[in-house]
Short mmCIF file of C-alpha atoms and ligand atoms in Angstrom, two decimals:
data_model
loop_
_atom_site.label_atom_id
_atom_site.label_comp_id
_atom_site.label_asym_id
_atom_site.label_seq_id
_atom_site.Cartn_x
_atom_site.Cartn_y
_atom_site.Cartn_z
CA UNK A 710 -41.43 -79.55 -34.72
CA UNK A 711 -40.67 -76.29 -36.50
CA UNK A 712 -37.32 -76.59 -38.27
CA UNK A 713 -34.85 -73.74 -38.81
CA UNK A 714 -35.64 -73.58 -42.51
CA UNK A 715 -39.42 -73.72 -42.15
CA UNK A 716 -39.64 -71.19 -39.34
CA UNK A 717 -40.65 -67.76 -40.63
CA UNK A 718 -38.38 -65.73 -38.35
CA UNK A 719 -35.58 -66.46 -35.90
CA UNK A 720 -37.06 -64.02 -33.36
CA UNK A 721 -38.94 -65.91 -30.67
CA UNK A 722 -40.01 -64.55 -27.30
CA UNK A 723 -41.58 -61.15 -26.78
CA UNK A 724 -41.13 -58.38 -29.39
CA UNK A 725 -38.19 -56.00 -29.02
CA UNK A 726 -37.50 -52.66 -30.64
CA UNK A 727 -34.82 -50.01 -31.18
CA UNK A 728 -35.95 -47.20 -28.92
CA UNK A 729 -33.27 -44.58 -29.61
CA UNK A 730 -30.04 -44.01 -31.52
CA UNK A 731 -27.02 -41.72 -31.17
CA UNK A 732 -23.55 -41.56 -32.69
CA UNK A 733 -20.25 -39.82 -32.12
CA UNK A 734 -17.14 -39.17 -34.18
CA UNK A 735 -14.06 -37.36 -32.89
CA UNK A 736 -13.65 -33.82 -34.24
CA UNK A 737 -10.28 -34.22 -36.03
CA UNK A 738 -10.61 -34.88 -39.78
CA UNK A 739 -8.07 -36.69 -41.97
CA UNK A 740 -8.78 -35.81 -45.61
CA UNK A 741 -7.59 -37.55 -48.76
CA UNK A 742 -5.33 -34.53 -49.30
CA UNK A 743 -3.75 -35.20 -45.89
CA UNK A 744 -3.15 -38.84 -46.87
CA UNK A 745 -1.50 -37.74 -50.14
CA UNK A 746 1.23 -36.22 -47.95
CA UNK A 747 1.66 -39.43 -45.92
CA UNK A 748 1.68 -42.26 -48.52
CA UNK A 749 1.86 -42.73 -52.29
CA UNK A 750 -1.84 -42.21 -53.04
CA UNK A 751 -4.19 -39.66 -54.59
CA UNK A 752 -7.58 -38.19 -53.87
CA UNK A 753 -8.74 -39.50 -57.27
CA UNK A 754 -7.69 -43.10 -56.53
CA UNK A 755 -9.30 -43.13 -53.09
CA UNK A 756 -12.55 -41.55 -54.29
CA UNK A 757 -12.86 -43.73 -57.37
CA UNK A 758 -11.90 -47.05 -55.71
CA UNK A 759 -13.68 -46.52 -52.34
CA UNK A 760 -15.94 -43.44 -52.33
CA UNK A 761 -14.15 -42.03 -49.25
CA UNK A 762 -13.35 -38.29 -48.99
CA UNK A 763 -12.44 -37.98 -45.32
CA UNK A 764 -12.49 -39.80 -42.02
CA UNK A 765 -12.45 -38.71 -38.35
CA UNK A 766 -9.58 -39.75 -36.08
CA UNK A 767 -9.09 -39.51 -32.33
CA UNK A 768 -6.33 -37.50 -30.69
CA UNK A 769 -3.77 -39.39 -28.59
CA UNK A 770 -5.20 -40.61 -25.30
CA UNK A 771 -8.77 -40.97 -26.59
CA UNK A 772 -9.96 -44.59 -26.52
CA UNK A 773 -12.89 -46.63 -27.77
CA UNK A 774 -14.72 -46.35 -24.43
CA UNK A 775 -14.57 -42.54 -24.72
CA UNK A 776 -16.28 -42.55 -28.13
CA UNK A 777 -18.71 -45.18 -26.87
CA UNK A 778 -19.54 -43.09 -23.78
CA UNK A 779 -20.46 -40.07 -25.93
CA UNK A 780 -22.79 -42.11 -28.14
CA UNK A 781 -24.24 -44.15 -25.26
CA UNK A 782 -24.97 -41.09 -23.08
CA UNK A 783 -26.87 -39.44 -25.93
CA UNK A 784 -28.74 -42.64 -26.82
CA UNK A 785 -29.83 -43.09 -23.20
CA UNK A 786 -30.96 -39.44 -22.98
CA UNK A 787 -32.96 -39.75 -26.21
CA UNK A 788 -34.64 -42.92 -24.96
CA UNK A 789 -36.05 -41.12 -21.93
CA UNK A 790 -34.43 -43.73 -19.68
CA UNK A 791 -31.80 -43.32 -17.00
CA UNK A 792 -28.49 -45.25 -16.94
CA UNK A 793 -29.79 -47.33 -14.03
CA UNK A 794 -32.65 -48.61 -16.21
CA UNK A 795 -30.17 -50.60 -18.29
CA UNK A 796 -29.85 -54.29 -17.51
CA UNK A 797 -27.36 -55.26 -20.18
CA UNK A 798 -24.54 -53.68 -22.23
CA UNK A 799 -22.86 -55.17 -25.28
CA UNK A 800 -19.98 -53.38 -26.99
CA UNK A 801 -19.00 -54.52 -30.47
CA UNK A 802 -15.38 -53.62 -31.13
CA UNK A 803 -12.03 -54.90 -32.42
CA UNK A 804 -10.21 -52.03 -30.75
CA UNK A 805 -10.98 -52.42 -27.03
CA UNK A 806 -9.23 -49.92 -24.76
CA UNK A 807 -7.08 -52.85 -23.60
CA UNK A 808 -7.14 -56.66 -23.75
CA UNK A 809 -8.97 -56.68 -20.44
CA UNK A 810 -11.05 -55.52 -18.68
CA UNK A 811 -13.67 -55.34 -21.38
CA UNK A 812 -14.68 -52.02 -22.89
CA UNK A 813 -18.21 -52.83 -21.72
CA UNK A 814 -16.95 -52.67 -18.11
CA UNK A 815 -15.16 -49.37 -18.71
CA UNK A 816 -18.22 -47.95 -20.46
CA UNK A 817 -20.58 -49.13 -17.70
CA UNK A 818 -18.49 -47.20 -15.18
CA UNK A 819 -18.22 -44.07 -17.36
CA UNK A 820 -21.96 -43.79 -17.97
CA UNK A 821 -22.99 -44.87 -14.46
CA UNK A 822 -25.09 -47.87 -15.50
CA UNK A 823 -24.83 -49.40 -12.06
CA UNK A 824 -27.31 -52.21 -12.56
CA UNK A 825 -26.06 -53.51 -15.90
CA UNK A 826 -23.85 -56.45 -16.73
CA UNK A 827 -22.34 -57.00 -20.14
CA UNK A 828 -19.41 -57.85 -22.33
CA UNK A 829 -17.51 -57.06 -25.52
CA UNK A 830 -18.33 -58.79 -28.75
CA UNK A 831 -15.68 -59.41 -31.41
CA UNK A 832 -17.13 -59.64 -34.90
CA UNK A 833 -15.19 -56.86 -36.66
CA UNK A 834 -17.39 -55.09 -39.21
CA UNK A 835 -20.36 -57.31 -38.32
CA UNK A 836 -20.15 -56.33 -34.66
CA UNK A 837 -23.14 -54.01 -34.75
CA UNK A 838 -25.52 -56.52 -36.34
CA UNK A 839 -24.25 -59.26 -34.00
CA UNK A 840 -24.56 -57.02 -30.92
CA UNK A 841 -28.05 -55.88 -31.93
CA UNK A 842 -29.19 -59.48 -32.27
CA UNK A 843 -27.56 -60.44 -28.96
CA UNK A 844 -29.27 -57.62 -27.07
CA UNK A 845 -32.59 -58.22 -28.79
CA UNK A 846 -32.52 -61.88 -27.84
CA UNK A 847 -31.67 -61.10 -24.21
CA UNK A 848 -34.52 -58.59 -23.96
CA UNK A 849 -36.92 -60.91 -25.79
CA UNK A 850 -36.49 -63.64 -23.16
CA UNK A 851 -37.69 -61.25 -20.47
CA UNK A 852 -34.31 -61.31 -18.71
CA UNK A 853 -33.98 -57.53 -19.11
CA UNK A 854 -36.24 -54.66 -20.15
CA UNK A 855 -33.58 -52.37 -21.64
CA UNK A 856 -30.21 -53.07 -23.23
CA UNK A 857 -27.48 -50.78 -24.56
CA UNK A 858 -25.90 -51.81 -27.85
CA UNK A 859 -22.70 -50.05 -28.90
CA UNK A 860 -20.55 -50.38 -32.02
CA UNK A 861 -17.32 -48.44 -31.51
CA UNK A 862 -13.83 -48.56 -32.93
CA UNK A 863 -10.65 -46.53 -32.86
CA UNK A 864 -9.31 -48.07 -36.03
CA UNK A 865 -6.49 -45.51 -36.14
CA UNK A 866 -4.92 -47.42 -33.21
CA UNK A 867 -4.35 -50.53 -35.39
CA UNK A 868 -3.84 -49.01 -38.84
CA UNK A 869 -0.42 -48.79 -40.46
CA UNK A 870 -0.13 -45.26 -41.82
CA UNK A 871 2.72 -46.47 -44.04
CA UNK A 872 0.46 -49.01 -45.83
CA UNK A 873 -1.51 -47.22 -48.53
CA UNK A 874 -3.70 -50.26 -49.21
CA UNK A 875 -5.35 -50.01 -45.76
CA UNK A 876 -4.69 -46.58 -44.24
CA UNK A 877 -6.95 -44.75 -46.68
CA UNK A 878 -9.93 -46.93 -45.77
CA UNK A 879 -10.55 -46.61 -42.05
CA UNK A 880 -11.80 -44.02 -39.55
CA UNK A 881 -12.84 -43.82 -35.89
CA UNK A 882 -16.39 -43.57 -34.54
CA UNK A 883 -19.14 -44.94 -32.34
CA UNK A 884 -22.86 -45.59 -32.47
CA UNK A 885 -25.29 -46.70 -29.79
CA UNK A 886 -28.90 -47.85 -29.66
CA UNK A 887 -31.21 -48.76 -26.79
CA UNK A 888 -33.09 -52.01 -27.32
CA UNK A 889 -36.24 -52.36 -25.23
CA UNK A 890 -39.27 -54.61 -25.04
CA UNK A 891 -41.86 -53.31 -27.52
CA UNK A 892 -45.12 -52.31 -25.88
CA UNK A 893 -47.17 -52.68 -29.07
CA UNK A 894 -47.02 -52.73 -32.89
CA UNK A 895 -46.69 -48.94 -32.96
CA UNK A 896 -43.32 -49.22 -31.21
CA UNK A 897 -41.55 -50.85 -34.16
CA UNK A 898 -39.78 -54.20 -33.87
CA UNK A 899 -36.62 -56.17 -34.49
CA UNK A 900 -38.27 -58.68 -36.80
CA UNK A 901 -35.62 -61.18 -37.83
CA UNK A 902 -31.90 -61.83 -38.07
CA UNK A 903 -29.39 -64.09 -39.74
CA UNK A 904 -25.69 -64.52 -39.00
CA UNK A 905 -22.77 -66.61 -40.23
CA UNK A 906 -19.09 -67.08 -39.50
CA UNK A 907 -16.48 -68.57 -41.82
CA UNK A 908 -13.04 -68.89 -40.24
CA UNK A 909 -11.50 -69.92 -43.54
CA UNK A 910 -11.45 -66.20 -44.26
CA UNK A 911 -9.24 -65.34 -41.28
CA UNK A 912 -5.99 -64.80 -43.22
CA UNK A 913 -7.69 -62.37 -45.62
CA UNK A 914 -8.26 -59.75 -42.92
CA UNK A 915 -6.59 -59.83 -39.52
CA UNK A 916 -4.23 -58.21 -37.04
CA UNK A 917 -1.61 -60.97 -36.67
CA UNK A 918 0.13 -59.96 -33.42
CA UNK A 919 -0.83 -58.89 -29.93
CA UNK A 920 -2.85 -61.98 -29.04
CA UNK A 921 -1.84 -65.38 -27.66
CA UNK A 922 -0.52 -66.64 -31.01
CA UNK A 923 1.99 -63.84 -31.46
CA UNK A 924 2.39 -61.98 -28.16
CA UNK A 925 4.13 -58.62 -28.50
CA UNK A 926 7.89 -58.83 -29.00
CA UNK A 927 10.44 -56.50 -30.55
CA UNK A 928 10.27 -58.73 -33.63
CA UNK A 929 6.47 -58.47 -34.00
CA UNK A 930 6.77 -54.70 -33.71
CA UNK A 931 9.63 -54.53 -36.23
CA UNK A 932 7.56 -56.64 -38.65
CA UNK A 933 4.56 -54.30 -38.19
CA UNK A 934 2.37 -57.24 -37.16
CA UNK A 935 0.22 -55.13 -34.79
CA UNK A 936 -1.52 -53.51 -37.72
CA UNK A 937 -4.45 -54.54 -39.92
CA UNK A 938 -3.41 -56.78 -42.83
CA UNK A 939 -5.87 -57.22 -45.67
CA UNK A 940 -6.12 -59.09 -48.96
CA UNK A 941 -8.48 -56.46 -50.37
CA UNK A 942 -9.62 -58.29 -53.49
CA UNK A 943 -10.58 -61.48 -51.59
CA UNK A 944 -12.52 -59.50 -48.98
CA UNK A 945 -14.18 -57.40 -51.69
CA UNK A 946 -15.54 -60.43 -53.60
CA UNK A 947 -16.71 -62.18 -50.43
CA UNK A 948 -18.42 -59.00 -49.19
CA UNK A 949 -20.35 -58.45 -52.42
CA UNK A 950 -21.49 -62.10 -52.59
CA UNK A 951 -22.43 -62.43 -48.93
CA UNK A 952 -24.15 -59.05 -48.54
CA UNK A 953 -26.53 -60.00 -51.32
CA UNK A 954 -26.93 -63.62 -50.15
CA UNK A 955 -27.73 -62.92 -46.49
CA UNK A 956 -30.06 -60.05 -47.33
CA UNK A 957 -31.97 -62.24 -49.80
CA UNK A 958 -32.22 -65.06 -47.26
CA UNK A 959 -33.81 -62.81 -44.62
CA UNK A 960 -36.20 -61.25 -47.14
CA UNK A 961 -37.24 -64.65 -48.56
CA UNK A 962 -37.88 -66.10 -45.11
CA UNK A 963 -40.20 -63.21 -44.32
CA UNK A 964 -42.05 -63.38 -47.64
CA UNK A 965 -40.60 -60.02 -48.68
CA UNK A 966 -38.88 -58.66 -51.78
CA UNK A 967 -36.40 -55.77 -52.00
CA UNK A 968 -39.34 -53.60 -53.14
CA UNK A 969 -40.92 -53.98 -49.70
CA UNK A 970 -37.93 -52.28 -48.03
CA UNK A 971 -37.94 -48.58 -47.25
CA UNK A 972 -34.19 -48.52 -46.57
CA UNK A 973 -31.17 -50.80 -47.00
CA UNK A 974 -28.28 -50.06 -44.64
CA UNK A 975 -25.10 -51.94 -45.42
CA UNK A 976 -21.84 -51.87 -43.52
CA UNK A 977 -19.79 -49.12 -45.17
CA UNK A 978 -16.47 -50.63 -46.28
CA UNK A 979 -16.38 -49.53 -49.88
CA UNK A 980 -18.98 -47.69 -51.98
CA UNK A 981 -18.36 -50.14 -54.84
CA UNK A 982 -19.18 -53.13 -52.59
CA UNK A 983 -22.49 -51.55 -51.55
CA UNK A 984 -23.46 -50.55 -55.10
CA UNK A 985 -22.56 -53.93 -56.53
CA UNK A 986 -24.32 -55.98 -53.82
CA UNK A 987 -27.50 -53.89 -53.86
CA UNK A 988 -27.65 -53.92 -57.66
CA UNK A 989 -27.45 -57.73 -57.62
CA UNK A 990 -30.10 -57.84 -54.90
CA UNK A 991 -32.32 -55.52 -56.91
CA UNK A 992 -32.78 -52.72 -54.36
CA UNK A 993 -33.78 -49.32 -55.71
CA UNK A 994 -30.62 -47.17 -55.31
CA UNK A 995 -32.80 -44.44 -53.79
CA UNK A 996 -33.36 -46.81 -50.84
CA UNK A 997 -29.66 -47.42 -50.21
CA UNK A 998 -27.84 -45.13 -47.81
CA UNK A 999 -24.13 -44.53 -48.45
CA UNK A 1000 -22.27 -42.13 -46.16
CA UNK A 1001 -18.77 -43.61 -46.41
CA UNK A 1002 -17.50 -40.37 -48.02
CA UNK A 1003 -17.51 -38.58 -44.64
CA UNK A 1004 -16.45 -41.32 -42.25
CA UNK A 1005 -14.57 -44.07 -44.12
CA UNK A 1006 -14.88 -47.55 -42.67
CA UNK A 1007 -15.42 -47.18 -38.91
CA UNK A 1008 -15.84 -50.98 -38.51
CA UNK A 1009 -18.44 -51.54 -35.73
CA UNK A 1010 -19.83 -48.00 -36.04
CA UNK A 1011 -20.72 -47.77 -39.75
CA UNK A 1012 -24.29 -49.04 -39.52
CA UNK A 1013 -25.41 -46.75 -36.66
CA UNK A 1014 -23.65 -43.81 -38.36
CA UNK A 1015 -25.59 -44.56 -41.55
CA UNK A 1016 -28.86 -45.01 -39.62
CA UNK A 1017 -28.25 -41.69 -37.88
CA UNK A 1018 -27.78 -39.90 -41.20
CA UNK A 1019 -30.90 -41.59 -42.56
CA UNK A 1020 -32.98 -40.40 -39.59
CA UNK A 1021 -31.52 -36.88 -39.77
CA UNK A 1022 -32.31 -36.59 -43.50
CA UNK A 1023 -35.82 -38.09 -42.95
CA UNK A 1024 -34.98 -41.04 -45.20
CA UNK A 1025 -35.80 -43.26 -42.21
CA UNK A 1026 -39.07 -42.67 -40.38
CA UNK A 1027 -41.26 -44.39 -37.84
CA UNK A 1028 -42.89 -47.45 -39.36
CA UNK A 1029 -40.30 -47.92 -42.13
CA UNK A 1030 -38.97 -51.39 -42.94
CA UNK A 1031 -35.16 -51.37 -42.88
CA UNK A 1032 -32.69 -54.15 -43.56
CA UNK A 1033 -29.20 -53.97 -42.03
CA UNK A 1034 -26.41 -56.09 -43.55
CA UNK A 1035 -22.74 -56.57 -42.74
CA UNK A 1036 -19.66 -58.54 -43.74
CA UNK A 1037 -16.40 -58.35 -41.84
CA UNK A 1038 -13.19 -60.01 -40.76
CA UNK A 1039 -13.50 -63.60 -39.61
CA UNK A 1040 -15.28 -63.81 -41.93
CA UNK A 1041 -18.44 -62.63 -40.17
CA UNK A 1042 -21.76 -62.01 -41.89
CA UNK A 1043 -24.99 -60.58 -40.53
CA UNK A 1044 -28.39 -59.16 -41.39
CA UNK A 1045 -31.13 -57.74 -39.17
CA UNK A 1046 -34.63 -56.80 -40.33
CA UNK A 1047 -36.16 -53.92 -38.39
CA UNK A 1048 -39.48 -52.07 -38.32
CA UNK A 1049 -38.29 -48.60 -37.28
CA UNK A 1050 -39.91 -47.41 -34.07
CA UNK A 1051 -39.36 -43.67 -33.80
O1 UT7 B 80 -14.80 -53.70 -43.58
C1 UT7 B 80 -13.89 -54.74 -43.62
C2 UT7 B 80 -13.93 -55.36 -44.91
N1 UT7 B 80 -13.05 -54.68 -45.84
C3 UT7 B 80 -13.44 -54.48 -47.06
O2 UT7 B 80 -14.57 -54.78 -47.37
C4 UT7 B 80 -12.46 -53.96 -48.07
C5 UT7 B 80 -12.57 -54.76 -49.33
N2 UT7 B 80 -11.62 -54.40 -50.35
C6 UT7 B 80 -11.63 -53.20 -50.96
O3 UT7 B 80 -12.41 -52.33 -50.64
C7 UT7 B 80 -10.69 -52.99 -52.12
O4 UT7 B 80 -10.13 -54.22 -52.47
C8 UT7 B 80 -9.55 -51.97 -51.83
C9 UT7 B 80 -10.15 -50.58 -51.74
C10 UT7 B 80 -8.85 -52.34 -50.54
C11 UT7 B 80 -8.56 -51.98 -52.96
O5 UT7 B 80 -9.21 -51.67 -54.18
P1 UT7 B 80 -8.95 -52.56 -55.48
O6 UT7 B 80 -9.70 -51.94 -56.56
O7 UT7 B 80 -9.28 -53.97 -55.11
O8 UT7 B 80 -7.42 -52.33 -55.72
P2 UT7 B 80 -6.26 -53.41 -55.75
O9 UT7 B 80 -5.97 -53.90 -54.36
O10 UT7 B 80 -6.55 -54.45 -56.79
O11 UT7 B 80 -5.09 -52.52 -56.25
C12 UT7 B 80 -5.09 -51.93 -57.53
C13 UT7 B 80 -3.87 -51.06 -57.65
C14 UT7 B 80 -2.58 -51.76 -57.21
O12 UT7 B 80 -1.53 -51.31 -58.04
P3 UT7 B 80 -1.00 -52.24 -59.24
O13 UT7 B 80 -0.57 -53.52 -58.58
O14 UT7 B 80 -2.18 -52.43 -60.15
O15 UT7 B 80 0.11 -51.44 -59.81
C15 UT7 B 80 -2.37 -51.22 -55.83
O16 UT7 B 80 -1.00 -51.22 -55.45
O17 UT7 B 80 -4.02 -49.93 -56.81
C16 UT7 B 80 -2.86 -49.81 -55.97
N3 UT7 B 80 -3.27 -49.21 -54.71
C17 UT7 B 80 -3.28 -47.88 -54.53
N4 UT7 B 80 -3.00 -46.86 -55.34
C18 UT7 B 80 -3.14 -45.62 -54.83
C19 UT7 B 80 -3.69 -49.82 -53.58
N5 UT7 B 80 -3.98 -48.90 -52.65
C20 UT7 B 80 -3.74 -47.70 -53.22
C21 UT7 B 80 -3.86 -46.38 -52.76
N6 UT7 B 80 -3.57 -45.37 -53.61
N7 UT7 B 80 -4.31 -46.07 -51.53
#
């Protein structure tokens, strides 16, 4: 019997590939200068400690499914498919439009994907890698030919703009890819994946109220418990260690070294986390994409936003080997190895 550790890749079944990609950010920009007027912070501190210059925020009334619909509609159009070709939709988000129904249901209706089923996936900043793996596995079994994967968050709906330690970090955005069965080696492939959870990390990054543990009350509102709470230093250290560790594990299992990669795409939480983890891993900095300056941390959307920039700047081309890696609240950890298909 082939054991987990001896098996060369976790991907069984038929090959799958990313067939198209699209992203969306709302037009309104919140700059570091704007934040200087809101909390006791400075452009210098934010830039030096995080690498962020600006982030995009929604206007009131715009929800996660709206951003997701923009990205999904473009991704479907670029794939050459029609909404009815989709069999499955997974939306990674920690900011669903509402507790229920799922954002996947709302999105399915908005884009007219009448034959798809699907659900939301909660893995915070690892939601895109988790959702990509989930869709890839569903397509690889033969259950569906085409799946829509979305990472979308309206972080501004759960950020406390009186808390300088978190409000400078986050932005809103969405990214979508179509995962399809690969017709041949020329199509690219989702080659391997690795994921972990570690619930011991829950107190370090969470939104304490609004769920079944602390349902909304006047007291939870007064105590500002419906906002993101973070122990930044704990999350920082875990993110650096785990980004390197999970990336190395996937590379080792596939007989690869960082030199074999054409591009390394990390979740974008802090420029210093990405630089530190990739230096430890030994990836050539020229192969690391960092676009946090323009978007901040958009949680489930950072990896597709970075992939989109890489494609647009021709740093990611058909046939390239790209490793995606993420660490987020939970803790959640993920990595996906991809041969780029377009
Ligand atoms: O994607 C989800 C996962 N999230 C992350 O990966 C985030 C991980 N953590 C981080 O990125 C960093 O820990 C932060 C950016 C959140 C904080 O950076 P840091 O270098 O760890 O700063 P710190 O929390 O140790 O704070 C250093 C100082 C403190 O002042 P004192 O106590 O030294 O006087 C903070 O009060 O910086 C102060 N500070 C600020 N100063 C100006 C914290 N936030 C700010 C701010 N502006 N916005």
